[in-house]
Amino acid sequence: MKKLASLSLDLDNKWSYMKTHGDAGWESFPSYLDVIVPRALEFLRERDLKITFFIVGQDAALDKNHSALAPIAHGGHEIGNHSFNHEPWLHLYSKQQLVDELTRAEDAIESATGRHTTGFRGPGFSLTPTVLEVLAERGYDYDCSTLPTYIAPIARAYYFFKSPEMSEEEREKRKKLFGKFSDGFASIKPHLVEAAGRTLVEVPVTTFPVVKTPIHVSYLIYLSTFSRALAMAYWRSALAACQFARVEPSLLLHPLDFMNGEDAAELKFFPGMAMPLGQKLDILNDVLSLYATKFDVVNVGEHAASVRETRALTAQQSEALS
Ligand SMILES: [Zn+2]
């Protein structure tokens, strides 16, 4: 029997990239959801994949996005909370600000999609104990805001290098963008965490076992700009390493994996955005086909539920033995 693996898409919108990058014009919340969401839904439907879409509350709060967002739930996908304002500095929020941030997002997402969220992924992988506490108190089943990697400081340095016009104050806020070096020591296996007297499942975004370099789809596409064969070999070995280390992986997608510079000129500076769309979708197809060959691919909520069940069984068994 194949082991479980999960697949999710962080529905970061055009404005949230512009905001994090410090570009003017994000305040009117320019959107590409009407183009990208139907494309992603079609792609997933053709491959019979049911995944989790993490939606940003601010997008759900705007009527102009409702026709793009409602079909996600109709397509049988799970809907998760990706914060309201998509600010990758949740570690600077007070507890009350976090409660407001999550509640606003939940309400907006529910009115746009009809779904109440029980899973959370914070923007920019900046998880703190207070975020976990608020999630537990609000009855969440799981969090998936961690990215165990040693390369966060390198990714951040590259990001700042590509954003030369950013002020010191803006840089300060982004100090933990992509996480910190010590995140590399965090477990890459989904596991249980205790917060506010409840148990949540933490489903980390999987990185390559041991070396902990990223394996999310945008990174594979980036590698493909050098060599597609190399990118696929890397992906193949990552999946083999997960099987060997008994890691049930959780793979992350982004809207940029379904588009190129012609869909959003403002985002042309991102790696892989010059690639023709057909070629990109072809790589995506290869990556996800291999994933589904090796693992039984489900949404993050199902993945978390299975982790909870397995851990409870293991606890019962060890109690029976003692
Ligand atoms: Zn995001």
Coordinates of N, CA and C and ligand atoms in Angstrom, one line a residue, residues 10-12 16 56 82 86 122-124 254, ligand 1:
D10 N -0.8 27.6 -1.9 CA -1.0 28.9 -1.2 C -1.4 29.9 -2.2
L11 N -2.7 30.4 -2.0 CA -3.2 31.3 -3.0 C -2.8 32.7 -2.9
D12 N -1.5 32.9 -2.9 CA -0.9 34.3 -2.8 C -1.4 35.1 -4.0
S16 N -0.2 40.6 -2.8 CA 0.5 40.2 -1.7 C 2.0 40.1 -2.0
V56 N -6.3 33.7 1.2 CA -6.0 35.0 2.0 C -7.3 35.7 2.2
H82 N -5.1 31.3 5.2 CA -3.8 31.8 4.9 C -3.6 33.2 5.5
H86 N -2.0 38.7 4.9 CA -0.8 38.1 4.4 C 0.5 38.9 4.7
G122 N 0.5 30.1 7.9 CA 0.9 31.5 8.0 C 1.7 31.9 6.8
P123 N 1.7 33.2 6.5 CA 2.5 33.7 5.4 C 4.0 33.7 5.8
G124 N 4.9 33.4 4.9 CA 6.3 33.5 5.2 C 6.9 32.6 6.3
H254 N 2.3 27.1 -5.7 CA 2.0 28.5 -5.7 C 1.3 28.9 -7.0
Ligands
ZN1 ZN 1.5 33.0 1.1

